Short mmCIF file of C-alpha atoms in Angstrom, two decimals:
data_model
loop_
_atom_site.label_atom_id
_atom_site.label_comp_id
_atom_site.label_asym_id
_atom_site.label_seq_id
_atom_site.Cartn_x
_atom_site.Cartn_y
_atom_site.Cartn_z
CA MET L 1 110.82 128.99 79.89
CA GLY L 2 108.36 131.53 78.48
CA ASN L 3 104.82 132.08 79.67
CA SER L 4 103.35 131.09 76.31
CA ALA L 5 105.00 127.68 76.51
CA LEU L 6 103.67 127.17 80.03
CA LYS L 7 100.22 128.27 78.86
CA ALA L 8 100.30 125.68 76.08
CA HIS L 9 101.26 122.99 78.59
CA LEU L 10 98.41 124.07 80.87
CA GLU L 11 95.88 123.95 78.04
CA THR L 12 97.00 120.44 77.11
CA ALA L 13 96.86 119.40 80.76
CA GLN L 14 93.31 120.70 81.07
CA LYS L 15 92.24 118.34 78.27
CA THR L 16 94.37 115.31 79.12
CA GLY L 17 94.64 115.46 82.91
CA VAL L 18 98.40 115.10 82.52
CA PHE L 19 100.93 117.88 83.24
CA GLN L 20 104.49 116.98 82.35
CA LEU L 21 107.30 119.52 82.43
CA THR L 22 110.66 117.86 83.01
CA GLY L 23 114.21 119.13 82.76
CA LYS L 24 113.30 122.81 82.36
CA GLY L 25 115.25 124.18 85.30
CA LEU L 26 112.08 125.15 87.20
CA THR L 27 112.90 126.43 90.66
CA GLU L 28 109.35 126.36 91.96
CA PHE L 29 106.12 124.46 91.55
CA PRO L 30 104.17 126.30 88.79
CA GLU L 31 101.56 128.39 90.56
CA ASP L 32 99.25 128.29 87.53
CA LEU L 33 98.76 124.58 88.08
CA GLN L 34 96.43 125.47 90.94
CA LYS L 35 93.79 126.38 88.35
CA LEU L 36 93.67 122.71 87.42
CA THR L 37 93.18 121.11 90.83
CA SER L 38 90.10 119.21 89.64
CA ASN L 39 91.50 118.25 86.19
CA LEU L 40 94.88 116.75 86.93
CA ARG L 41 95.42 113.01 87.39
CA THR L 42 99.17 113.08 86.71
CA ILE L 43 101.91 115.63 87.46
CA ASP L 44 105.53 115.03 86.43
CA LEU L 45 108.03 117.76 87.30
CA SER L 46 111.13 115.57 87.43
CA ASN L 47 114.65 116.81 86.69
CA ASN L 48 114.09 120.40 87.77
CA LYS L 49 115.40 122.47 90.69
CA ILE L 50 112.28 122.71 92.82
CA GLU L 51 113.08 123.21 96.51
CA LEU L 52 109.59 123.41 97.98
CA LEU L 53 106.26 121.77 97.36
CA PRO L 54 103.60 124.39 98.25
CA PRO L 55 100.75 123.56 100.66
CA PRO L 56 98.10 123.91 97.86
CA ILE L 57 99.38 120.54 96.58
CA GLY L 58 96.77 119.13 98.96
CA LYS L 59 93.98 120.50 96.75
CA PHE L 60 94.73 118.22 93.79
CA SER L 61 92.15 115.77 95.06
CA PHE L 62 92.00 113.63 91.89
CA LEU L 63 95.76 113.24 91.52
CA LYS L 64 96.82 109.61 90.98
CA SER L 65 100.48 110.04 90.09
CA LEU L 66 103.06 112.59 91.24
CA ALA L 67 106.69 112.51 90.09
CA LEU L 68 109.32 114.93 91.38
CA ASN L 69 112.47 112.90 90.80
CA ASN L 70 115.80 114.73 90.82
CA ASN L 71 114.75 118.02 92.35
CA LYS L 72 116.02 119.76 95.51
CA LEU L 73 113.26 118.93 97.96
CA SER L 74 114.43 118.67 101.56
CA ALA L 75 110.95 118.36 103.12
CA LEU L 76 107.38 117.58 102.12
CA PRO L 77 104.34 119.56 103.32
CA GLU L 78 101.77 117.83 105.54
CA GLU L 79 99.15 118.91 102.96
CA LEU L 80 100.53 116.31 100.55
CA CYS L 81 98.95 113.70 102.81
CA LYS L 82 95.46 114.86 101.80
CA LEU L 83 95.80 113.23 98.36
CA LYS L 84 93.44 110.34 98.99
CA LYS L 85 93.57 109.09 95.37
CA LEU L 86 97.35 109.20 94.99
CA GLU L 87 98.62 105.77 93.87
CA THR L 88 102.15 106.53 92.66
CA LEU L 89 104.70 108.86 94.26
CA HIS L 90 108.21 109.19 92.82
CA LEU L 91 110.67 111.32 94.80
CA ASN L 92 114.02 109.77 93.86
CA GLY L 93 117.12 111.94 94.00
CA ASN L 94 116.04 114.65 96.44
CA HIS L 95 117.32 115.66 99.90
CA LEU L 96 114.53 114.23 102.05
CA ARG L 97 115.43 113.22 105.61
CA GLN L 98 111.94 112.25 106.74
CA LEU L 99 108.31 111.98 105.68
CA PRO L 100 105.40 114.06 107.03
CA ALA L 101 103.79 112.66 110.19
CA ALA L 102 100.45 112.15 108.40
CA PHE L 103 102.00 110.24 105.48
CA GLY L 104 100.02 107.15 106.46
CA GLN L 105 96.85 108.96 105.31
CA LEU L 106 97.81 108.46 101.65
CA SER L 107 95.49 105.48 101.73
CA ALA L 108 95.52 104.66 97.98
CA LEU L 109 99.32 104.63 97.63
CA LYS L 110 100.67 101.58 95.75
CA THR L 111 104.14 102.62 94.59
CA LEU L 112 106.58 104.78 96.54
CA SER L 113 110.09 105.59 95.30
CA LEU L 114 112.47 107.43 97.62
CA SER L 115 115.78 106.23 96.22
CA GLY L 116 118.75 108.56 96.62
CA ASN L 117 117.54 110.68 99.53
CA GLN L 118 118.89 111.14 103.08
CA LEU L 119 116.59 108.91 105.09
CA ARG L 120 118.24 107.33 108.12
CA THR L 121 115.50 104.87 108.98
CA VAL L 122 112.58 103.05 107.40
CA PRO L 123 109.71 105.52 107.98
CA THR L 124 107.15 104.01 110.37
CA GLN L 125 104.39 105.96 108.56
CA LEU L 126 104.62 103.43 105.73
CA CYS L 127 103.15 100.73 107.95
CA GLY L 128 99.71 102.34 107.84
CA LEU L 129 99.47 102.06 104.06
CA ARG L 130 97.31 99.05 103.25
CA HIS L 131 97.64 99.00 99.44
CA LEU L 132 101.37 99.49 99.17
CA ASP L 133 102.97 97.18 96.60
CA VAL L 134 106.47 98.51 95.96
CA VAL L 135 108.67 100.61 98.25
CA ASP L 136 112.08 101.76 97.02
CA LEU L 137 114.32 103.13 99.78
CA SER L 138 117.63 102.31 98.05
CA LYS L 139 120.62 104.67 98.17
CA ASN L 140 119.73 106.33 101.47
CA GLN L 141 121.57 106.34 104.82
CA ILE L 142 119.45 103.74 106.59
CA GLN L 143 121.41 101.88 109.29
CA ASN L 144 118.82 99.59 110.79
CA VAL L 145 115.40 98.15 110.01
CA PRO L 146 113.10 98.64 113.05
CA ASP L 147 110.48 96.32 114.61
CA SER L 148 107.65 98.36 113.10
CA VAL L 149 108.59 96.95 109.68
CA GLY L 150 106.59 93.83 110.56
CA GLU L 151 103.42 95.84 109.86
CA LEU L 152 104.51 96.80 106.35
CA GLN L 153 102.05 95.61 103.68
CA ALA L 154 104.41 95.96 100.70
CA ILE L 155 105.10 93.12 98.26
CA GLU L 156 108.57 94.42 97.37
CA LEU L 157 110.97 96.36 99.61
CA ASN L 158 114.20 97.69 98.10
CA LEU L 159 116.86 98.64 100.66
CA ASN L 160 119.91 98.28 98.37
CA GLN L 161 122.91 100.55 98.89
CA ASN L 162 122.23 101.73 102.43
CA GLN L 163 124.34 101.22 105.57
CA ILE L 164 122.17 98.56 107.16
CA SER L 165 123.88 96.43 109.79
CA GLN L 166 120.78 95.38 111.78
CA ILE L 167 117.40 94.02 110.74
CA SER L 168 114.51 93.33 113.05
CA VAL L 169 113.32 89.73 113.07
CA GLN L 170 109.83 91.23 112.64
CA ILE L 171 110.52 91.63 108.92
CA SER L 172 109.66 87.96 108.51
CA HIS L 173 106.11 88.74 109.70
CA CYS L 174 105.32 91.07 106.80
CA PRO L 175 102.10 89.55 105.47
CA ARG L 176 102.68 90.25 101.74
CA LEU L 177 106.44 90.72 101.43
CA LYS L 178 107.76 88.56 98.58
CA VAL L 179 110.85 90.48 97.41
CA LEU L 180 113.45 91.86 99.82
CA ARG L 181 116.49 93.63 98.35
CA LEU L 182 119.41 94.24 100.72
CA GLU L 183 122.35 94.40 98.31
CA GLU L 184 125.44 96.46 99.16
CA ASN L 185 124.82 97.03 102.85
CA CYS L 186 126.89 96.33 105.98
CA LEU L 187 125.27 93.07 107.09
CA GLU L 188 127.16 90.31 108.84
CA LEU L 189 125.59 86.91 108.23
CA SER L 190 124.79 86.62 111.94
CA MET L 191 122.66 89.79 111.70
CA LEU L 192 120.38 88.35 109.02
CA PRO L 193 117.31 86.93 110.81
CA GLN L 194 117.08 83.22 109.92
CA SER L 195 113.29 83.46 110.09
CA ILE L 196 113.45 85.35 106.75
CA LEU L 197 114.48 81.98 105.32
CA SER L 198 112.54 79.57 107.50
CA ASP L 199 109.17 81.24 108.06
CA SER L 200 108.38 84.29 105.94
CA GLN L 201 106.61 84.85 102.63
CA ILE L 202 109.84 86.12 101.04
CA SER L 203 110.66 84.24 97.85
CA LEU L 204 113.41 86.51 96.54
CA LEU L 205 116.12 87.65 98.93
CA ALA L 206 118.89 89.69 97.29
CA VAL L 207 121.88 90.09 99.64
CA GLU L 208 124.96 90.35 97.37
CA GLY L 209 127.62 92.84 98.41
CA ASN L 210 127.38 92.51 102.18
CA LEU L 211 130.00 91.36 104.73
CA PHE L 212 129.61 87.65 104.00
CA GLU L 213 129.97 85.24 101.11
CA ILE L 214 126.70 84.29 99.45
CA LYS L 215 127.53 80.60 99.66
CA LYS L 216 127.48 80.89 103.47
CA LEU L 217 123.78 81.72 103.22
CA ARG L 218 123.18 78.17 101.96
CA GLU L 219 124.46 76.75 105.25
CA LEU L 220 121.83 78.54 107.32
CA GLU L 221 118.92 76.70 108.83
CA GLY L 222 115.79 77.38 106.79
CA TYR L 223 117.63 77.86 103.50
CA ASP L 224 115.89 74.79 102.00
CA LYS L 225 112.49 76.24 102.86
CA TYR L 226 113.46 79.52 101.25
CA MET L 227 114.61 77.69 98.10
CA GLU L 228 111.25 75.94 97.89
CA ARG L 229 109.47 79.31 97.81
CA PHE L 230 112.05 80.72 95.40
CA THR L 231 111.65 77.81 92.98
CA ALA L 232 107.84 77.78 93.21
CA THR L 233 107.76 81.50 92.38
CA LYS L 234 110.16 81.02 89.49
CA LYS L 235 107.93 78.31 88.03
CA LYS L 236 104.92 80.57 88.32
CA PHE L 237 106.59 83.24 86.17
CA ALA L 238 108.38 80.87 83.80
#
């Protein structure tokens, strides 16, 4: 991509606060963007070949939305965690194995998509995020859901297409969790905490494609209570 094209994009971004450059084969984060640290609210560099996010990313203090889907990121810089206004972060289809230690400082974060990475566990850093609504951790290599998940504030947690065979009973203590997606994992029925059914806020539990028949779920204690929540929620949206 020529410099003049990039310049045009930068000029537009300066006026609109939005910089979008997708599918251009970029191998690095455009350095010229650093001139717009106080202008930009949205950056979308999805479908490129970016391997590194440079530390100056932390200077985009007004950034609300950052999308880097389908790049080649294998790590994120700690500086990313300085983005106090960031509400939406899309990092699907990269090579991430973990999140920065300070990730819990992204205090405004509402939506986090990490589908199709190489995470092996649910990152504990997520539990510090008080405004989190939706977390997508589908298509990773997660094998178990740890006790710390009980602190998660999310409304929806997507763990489809992982390798989960164990779930902490603490998941039923999540104060706001309404939607839990666990499709296509390695769960035996005995490993599904019954408290998810009997005493949690969860009103949509998606568990197709595990190591048990769905009809067996109906025989578990607490299933009636779960169905009450499910039906009440359905009526609300009908």
